[in-house]
Amino acid sequence: MPESPYLVINPERVRDNYRALHAVLPAARIRFAVKASPVPEIIRVLDEEGAQFDVASIGEIEQCLGLGVAADRLCYGNPIKKAADIARAYALGVRRYAFDTEDDLLRIVEHAPGSEVECRFLSAAPESTTPFGTKFGCTPGEAFRLLVRARDLGLIVAGPYFHVGSQQTDPTAWRIGIEQAGRISNALADKDIAVTSVNIGGGLPISYVDAAPGVGEIAAVIDAAVAEFLPATAGLVVEPGRALVGSAGVIHAEVVGVRIAPDGRRWVYLDIGRYNGMAETENEYIAYRFVTERDGDPVDEAIVAGPTCDGDDVLYQRTRVLLPTTLRAGDRVQILDTGAYTASYSSVSFNGFPPLTVHVSGAERE
Ligand SMILES: Cc1ncc(COP(=O)(O)O)c(C=O)c1O
């Protein structure tokens, strides 16, 4: 048995998730957000299925190309990029970029001439479970202006782009974004720019402790909004990370110790915490499900914490977590649906704890 903690990924589950999404959104191009789980076997499976890839850095571009993904399947979707990174991406064959500022647009014009571009606007969608806040996206009016400017500067306009925030559990978020994208597209048509694709981003949720709407329900909302608001020329791009890989992973962890604090509350310390895989427990955004070998014994509330000396390395202290009262050091704990944003966030060795190890079908990967 590998040393705990580790993540086990099932790439065939990713394939199933891809096919399920394709079945409900057959007209959409599915672009996997590599950052969610840059595991080579996942990239290979999705490449076989015909996916595109949203890449956020030269590292992800090189990784995909190294695995044999064709450059024309990549979109450099991070709006924050240095001129040198754009030039390098262009030299590597990447011809599709997203941007949200005039500065970045001008860098693309200079270093990736003639490329295809999407402009990310900040949609008016409700906040998601793990929101981006206002870090990305210009106003819809600015997106229109910048896409006209992109055309005038010799770039190929793909269309507007929005992301409703990760783990978005309100399907109307997509309707709101698509309506806004439709208005931008219609204004572009008046400038003789035919939008070829609207990127409706990621954000598709999965069920953790709290059940989330299924992809079928969200796809129905998307379909209706596309029919109502988008011009017929506009294809659709959907850019999921979590929805493809989240359910394909299980973290195997171990109880390091159990303690009753001076205030009487029970703390359960695991060998995995905020810094070696459980980053999305920040603000207790994502409430993961735990399975222990003592399930069936009486349960009581527990504060669940990670192994480092950091006071913030606490997974849950407001979220009500019930764990067996018999739990003790050395017990194995599984954390379900941890295929997205776990190992990929765990890239430093804070406190000397190594990054989370990933196992795929018995083969170990770092
Ligand atoms: C540009 C971009 N696209 C897509 C995604 C995927 O989002 P999700 O995992 O919520 O589907 C992200 C996530 O951070 C992103 O930054």
Coordinates of C-alpha atoms and ligand atoms in Angstrom, one line a residue:
M1 CA 0.0 0.0 0.0
P2 CA 1.4 3.5 -0.9
E3 CA 2.3 5.8 1.9
S4 CA -0.6 8.0 3.0
P5 CA -1.8 10.5 1.9
Y6 CA -2.3 9.9 -1.7
L7 CA -4.9 10.5 -4.4
V8 CA -6.2 7.7 -6.7
I9 CA -7.5 8.8 -10.0
N10 CA -9.6 6.7 -12.4
P11 CA -9.1 8.1 -15.9
E12 CA -12.0 5.9 -17.2
R13 CA -14.3 7.8 -14.9
V14 CA -13.1 11.0 -16.5
R15 CA -13.9 9.5 -19.9
D16 CA -17.4 8.7 -18.7
N17 CA -17.9 12.2 -17.4
Y18 CA -16.7 13.6 -20.7
R19 CA -19.2 11.4 -22.6
A20 CA -22.0 12.3 -20.2
L21 CA -21.4 16.0 -20.8
H22 CA -21.1 15.5 -24.5
A23 CA -24.4 13.6 -24.5
V24 CA -26.2 16.5 -23.0
L25 CA -24.4 19.3 -24.9
P26 CA -23.7 17.6 -28.2
A27 CA -23.1 20.9 -30.1
A28 CA -20.6 22.3 -27.6
R29 CA -16.8 21.9 -27.9
I30 CA -15.6 20.6 -24.6
R31 CA -12.4 22.2 -23.4
F32 CA -10.8 20.7 -20.3
A33 CA -9.3 23.1 -17.8
V34 CA -6.0 21.3 -17.3
K35 CA -5.4 23.0 -14.0
A36 CA -8.1 21.0 -12.3
S37 CA -6.0 17.8 -12.6
P38 CA -3.0 17.8 -14.9
V39 CA -2.5 14.1 -14.7
P40 CA -1.0 12.7 -18.0
E41 CA -3.5 9.8 -18.2
I42 CA -6.4 12.2 -17.9
I43 CA -5.0 14.4 -20.6
R44 CA -4.5 11.3 -22.8
V45 CA -8.0 10.0 -22.3
L46 CA -9.6 13.4 -23.0
D47 CA -7.4 13.8 -26.1
E48 CA -8.6 10.5 -27.4
E49 CA -12.2 11.7 -26.8
G50 CA -11.5 14.8 -28.9
A51 CA -11.4 17.4 -26.2
Q52 CA -9.7 20.8 -26.4
F53 CA -7.6 22.0 -23.5
D54 CA -7.7 25.2 -21.6
V55 CA -4.1 25.9 -20.6
A56 CA -3.0 28.5 -18.1
S57 CA 0.8 28.6 -18.4
I58 CA 3.7 27.6 -20.5
G59 CA 4.1 24.6 -18.2
E60 CA 0.6 23.3 -19.1
I61 CA 1.2 24.0 -22.8
E62 CA 4.4 22.0 -22.8
Q63 CA 2.9 19.2 -20.8
C64 CA 0.0 18.8 -23.3
L65 CA 2.3 19.0 -26.3
G66 CA 4.6 16.6 -24.7
L67 CA 1.8 14.1 -24.4
G68 CA 1.0 14.4 -28.1
V69 CA -1.9 16.9 -28.0
A70 CA -2.0 18.9 -31.2
A71 CA -1.3 22.6 -30.7
D72 CA -4.6 23.5 -32.4
R73 CA -6.5 21.8 -29.5
L74 CA -5.0 24.3 -27.0
C75 CA -6.4 27.7 -25.8
Y76 CA -4.2 29.8 -23.7
G77 CA -7.1 30.9 -21.5
N78 CA -5.4 32.7 -18.7
P79 CA -5.9 36.5 -19.1
I80 CA -2.8 37.1 -17.0
K81 CA 0.3 36.4 -19.1
K82 CA 3.6 38.0 -19.8
A83 CA 4.7 39.0 -23.3
A84 CA 7.4 36.4 -23.2
D85 CA 4.9 33.7 -22.4
I86 CA 2.7 34.7 -25.3
A87 CA 5.7 34.6 -27.6
R88 CA 6.7 31.2 -26.3
A89 CA 3.2 29.9 -26.7
Y90 CA 3.0 31.2 -30.2
A91 CA 6.4 29.6 -31.1
L92 CA 5.0 26.3 -29.7
G93 CA 2.1 26.6 -32.2
V94 CA -0.7 27.9 -29.9
R95 CA -3.1 30.1 -32.0
R96 CA -6.0 30.7 -29.6
Y97 CA -5.9 33.1 -26.6
A98 CA -8.2 34.6 -24.1
F99 CA -7.8 38.2 -22.8
D100 CA -9.6 40.7 -20.7
T101 CA -7.6 43.9 -21.0
E102 CA -6.4 46.1 -23.8
D103 CA -2.8 45.6 -22.5
D104 CA -3.0 41.8 -22.9
L105 CA -4.8 42.3 -26.3
L106 CA -1.9 44.4 -27.5
R107 CA 0.6 41.8 -26.3
I108 CA -1.2 39.1 -28.3
V109 CA -1.3 41.3 -31.4
E110 CA 2.5 41.8 -31.1
H111 CA 3.6 38.3 -30.1
A112 CA 0.8 36.0 -31.5
P113 CA -0.2 37.9 -34.7
G114 CA -3.2 36.6 -36.6
S115 CA -4.4 34.4 -33.7
E116 CA -7.9 33.7 -32.6
V117 CA -9.2 35.5 -29.5
E118 CA -11.9 35.3 -26.9
C119 CA -12.6 38.3 -24.6
R120 CA -13.6 37.4 -21.0
F121 CA -16.2 39.7 -19.5
L122 CA -17.4 39.7 -15.9
S123 CA -20.9 38.3 -16.1
A124 CA -23.7 39.3 -13.8
A125 CA -24.1 35.7 -12.6
P126 CA -24.7 35.0 -8.9
E127 CA -21.7 34.1 -6.8
S128 CA -20.6 30.5 -7.0
T129 CA -19.3 28.3 -4.1
T130 CA -15.7 29.1 -4.9
P131 CA -16.0 32.5 -6.6
F132 CA -13.4 34.4 -8.6
G133 CA -14.7 37.7 -7.3
T134 CA -13.7 40.4 -9.7
K135 CA -10.2 39.1 -10.5
F136 CA -11.1 38.4 -14.2
G137 CA -13.2 40.0 -16.8
C138 CA -14.0 43.4 -18.3
T139 CA -17.4 44.9 -18.6
P140 CA -19.6 43.6 -21.5
G141 CA -19.3 47.0 -23.2
E142 CA -15.5 46.9 -23.0
A143 CA -15.5 43.3 -24.3
F144 CA -17.4 44.6 -27.4
R145 CA -14.9 47.4 -27.9
L146 CA -11.9 45.2 -27.4
L147 CA -13.1 42.5 -29.8
V148 CA -13.7 45.2 -32.5
R149 CA -10.2 46.4 -31.8
A150 CA -8.9 42.8 -32.0
R151 CA -10.4 42.5 -35.5
D152 CA -9.0 45.9 -36.5
L153 CA -5.6 44.8 -35.4
G154 CA -5.6 41.6 -37.5
L155 CA -6.7 39.0 -35.0
I156 CA -9.5 36.5 -35.6
V157 CA -12.4 37.1 -33.3
A158 CA -13.9 34.0 -31.8
G159 CA -16.3 35.7 -29.5
P160 CA -17.2 36.6 -25.9
Y161 CA -16.3 34.5 -22.9
F162 CA -17.4 34.3 -19.3
H163 CA -17.0 32.0 -16.4
V164 CA -19.7 31.8 -13.8
G165 CA -17.4 30.9 -11.0
S166 CA -16.3 27.4 -9.9
Q167 CA -18.8 25.0 -8.4
Q168 CA -21.7 27.1 -9.6
T169 CA -24.9 25.5 -8.3
D170 CA -27.4 28.0 -9.7
P171 CA -28.2 27.0 -13.3
T172 CA -29.6 30.5 -14.0
A173 CA -26.0 31.8 -13.9
W174 CA -25.4 30.4 -17.4
R175 CA -28.6 32.0 -18.7
I176 CA -27.5 35.4 -17.4
G177 CA -24.1 35.0 -19.0
I178 CA -25.4 33.7 -22.3
E179 CA -27.8 36.6 -22.5
Q180 CA -25.0 39.1 -21.9
A181 CA -22.8 37.2 -24.5
G182 CA -25.7 37.4 -26.9
R183 CA -25.9 41.2 -26.6
I184 CA -22.1 41.5 -27.2
S185 CA -22.4 39.1 -30.2
N186 CA -25.3 41.1 -31.7
A187 CA -23.4 44.4 -31.3
L188 CA -20.4 42.7 -33.0
A189 CA -22.6 41.6 -35.9
D190 CA -23.4 45.3 -36.4
K191 CA -19.7 45.8 -36.9
D192 CA -19.6 43.0 -39.5
I193 CA -18.0 40.6 -37.0
A194 CA -19.6 37.2 -37.0
V195 CA -19.0 35.5 -33.6
T196 CA -17.9 31.9 -34.2
S197 CA -17.9 30.7 -30.7
V198 CA -19.2 31.8 -27.3
N199 CA -17.2 30.3 -24.4
I200 CA -19.5 29.7 -21.5
G201 CA -16.6 28.7 -19.2
G202 CA -16.4 26.1 -16.5
G203 CA -18.2 26.1 -13.2
L204 CA -20.3 23.0 -13.7
P205 CA -20.7 21.6 -10.2
I206 CA -20.5 18.2 -8.7
S207 CA -22.1 16.8 -5.6
Y208 CA -20.1 16.8 -2.4
V209 CA -21.8 16.8 1.0
D210 CA -24.4 19.1 -0.6
A211 CA -26.0 17.7 -3.7
A212 CA -25.6 19.9 -6.8
P213 CA -27.8 20.1 -9.9
G214 CA -26.8 17.5 -12.6
V215 CA -25.3 18.4 -16.0
G216 CA -28.6 17.5 -17.7
E217 CA -30.5 20.2 -15.7
I218 CA -27.8 22.8 -16.4
A219 CA -27.5 21.8 -20.1
A220 CA -31.3 22.3 -20.5
V221 CA -30.9 25.9 -19.2
I222 CA -27.9 26.5 -21.5
D223 CA -29.7 25.1 -24.5
A224 CA -32.7 27.3 -23.9
A225 CA -30.6 30.4 -23.5
V226 CA -28.5 29.7 -26.5
A227 CA -31.6 29.3 -28.6
E228 CA -33.0 32.6 -27.2
F229 CA -30.0 34.8 -27.2
L230 CA -27.1 33.7 -29.4
P231 CA -26.8 34.3 -33.2
A232 CA -27.0 31.1 -35.3
T233 CA -23.3 31.5 -36.3
A234 CA -22.1 31.1 -32.8
G235 CA -20.9 27.7 -31.7
L236 CA -20.5 27.0 -28.1
V237 CA -17.4 26.2 -26.0
V238 CA -17.7 24.8 -22.5
E239 CA -14.6 24.7 -20.3
P240 CA -15.1 22.4 -17.4
G241 CA -12.4 21.2 -14.9
R242 CA -14.2 20.0 -11.8
A243 CA -17.1 18.3 -13.7
L244 CA -14.8 16.1 -15.6
V245 CA -12.3 15.0 -13.0
G246 CA -13.8 15.7 -9.5
S247 CA -15.7 12.4 -9.2
A248 CA -12.7 10.5 -10.6
G249 CA -10.6 10.9 -7.5
V250 CA -10.4 9.6 -4.0
I251 CA -7.9 10.7 -1.4
H252 CA -6.6 8.1 1.0
A253 CA -5.5 9.7 4.2
E254 CA -4.8 8.7 7.8
V255 CA -5.7 10.0 11.2
V256 CA -2.6 11.4 12.9
G257 CA -4.3 12.0 16.2
V258 CA -7.5 12.9 18.1
R259 CA -7.5 15.5 20.8
I260 CA -10.1 17.0 23.1
A261 CA -9.3 20.7 23.3
P262 CA -9.6 22.8 26.6
D263 CA -13.0 24.0 25.4
G264 CA -14.2 20.4 25.2
R265 CA -14.3 20.2 21.4
R266 CA -12.9 17.2 19.6
W267 CA -10.2 17.7 17.0
V268 CA -9.3 15.1 14.4
Y269 CA -5.9 15.6 12.8
L270 CA -5.3 14.1 9.4
D271 CA -2.1 13.7 7.5
I272 CA -3.7 15.8 4.7
G273 CA -4.6 19.4 5.1
R274 CA -5.0 22.8 3.3
Y275 CA -1.4 22.7 2.0
N276 CA -1.0 19.2 0.7
G277 CA -4.2 18.7 -1.2
M278 CA -7.2 20.2 0.5
A279 CA -6.9 23.7 -0.7
E280 CA -10.5 24.0 -1.5
T281 CA -11.4 23.8 2.1
E282 CA -10.3 27.4 2.3
N283 CA -13.2 29.3 3.8
E284 CA -14.8 25.9 4.1
Y285 CA -16.0 26.3 0.5
I286 CA -16.1 22.7 -0.4
A287 CA -17.5 20.2 2.1
Y288 CA -16.0 16.8 1.2
R289 CA -17.5 13.5 2.3
F290 CA -15.4 11.3 4.6
V291 CA -15.5 7.5 4.8
T292 CA -13.7 5.8 7.7
E293 CA -13.1 2.2 8.6
R294 CA -15.2 2.8 11.7
D295 CA -18.4 4.0 9.9
G296 CA -21.3 2.4 11.7
D297 CA -19.9 3.3 15.2
P298 CA -21.6 6.1 17.1
V299 CA -20.7 9.6 15.6
D300 CA -20.1 13.0 17.1
E301 CA -19.0 16.4 15.9
A302 CA -15.4 16.9 15.1
I303 CA -13.1 19.7 14.0
V304 CA -11.0 18.3 11.2
A305 CA -7.5 19.7 10.7
G306 CA -4.4 19.1 8.7
P307 CA -0.9 18.1 9.9
T308 CA 1.1 21.3 9.7
C309 CA 2.0 23.7 12.5
D310 CA -0.1 26.4 10.7
G311 CA -3.1 27.7 12.6
D312 CA -5.0 28.1 9.3
D313 CA -4.5 24.5 8.4
V314 CA -8.0 23.6 9.6
L315 CA -10.4 21.9 7.1
Y316 CA -13.6 22.4 8.9
Q317 CA -14.5 24.1 12.2
R318 CA -17.8 25.8 11.2
T319 CA -19.1 23.1 8.9
R320 CA -20.7 20.3 10.9
V321 CA -18.7 17.2 10.4
L322 CA -19.8 14.0 12.1
L323 CA -17.1 11.3 12.6
P324 CA -17.1 8.1 14.6
T325 CA -16.3 8.7 18.3
T326 CA -14.0 5.6 18.1
L327 CA -11.7 7.2 15.5
R328 CA -8.1 7.1 16.6
A329 CA -4.5 7.6 15.3
G330 CA -3.6 5.3 12.4
D331 CA -7.2 4.9 11.1
R332 CA -7.6 5.2 7.4
V333 CA -9.9 7.9 6.0
Q334 CA -11.1 8.2 2.4
I335 CA -12.1 11.6 1.1
L336 CA -14.5 11.3 -1.8
D337 CA -14.8 13.2 -5.1
T338 CA -11.3 14.7 -4.7
G339 CA -10.2 14.5 -8.3
A340 CA -10.3 18.3 -8.9
Y341 CA -8.1 21.0 -7.5
T342 CA -6.4 18.8 -4.9
A343 CA -3.0 17.4 -6.2
S344 CA -2.7 20.3 -8.6
Y345 CA -2.9 22.8 -5.8
S346 CA -0.5 20.9 -3.6
S347 CA 2.7 21.9 -5.3
V348 CA 4.8 23.1 -2.4
S349 CA 6.3 21.4 0.6
F350 CA 5.0 23.7 3.2
N351 CA 6.2 22.5 6.7
G352 CA 8.2 19.8 4.9
F353 CA 5.1 17.8 4.0
P354 CA 5.5 16.6 0.4
P355 CA 3.0 17.4 -2.4
L356 CA 0.1 14.9 -2.7
T357 CA 1.1 11.8 -4.6
V358 CA -1.1 10.7 -7.4
H359 CA -1.7 7.0 -8.4
V360 CA -3.4 6.0 -11.6
S361 CA -4.4 2.4 -12.1
G362 CA -1.6 1.3 -9.8
A363 CA 1.1 3.4 -11.5
E364 CA 2.6 6.2 -9.3
R365 CA 2.8 9.7 -10.6
E366 CA 4.0 12.9 -8.9
Ligands
LIG1 C1 -10.1 30.0 -17.3 C2 -10.7 28.9 -16.6 N1 -11.5 28.1 -17.3 C3 -12.1 27.0 -16.8 C4 -11.9 26.7 -15.4 C5 -12.6 25.5 -14.9 O1 -13.5 25.8 -13.9 P1 -14.3 24.6 -13.2 O2 -13.4 23.6 -12.6 O3 -15.2 25.3 -12.2 O4 -15.2 23.9 -14.3 C6 -11.2 27.6 -14.6 C7 -11.0 27.3 -13.2 O5 -10.3 28.0 -12.5 C8 -10.5 28.7 -15.2 O6 -9.8 29.5 -14.5

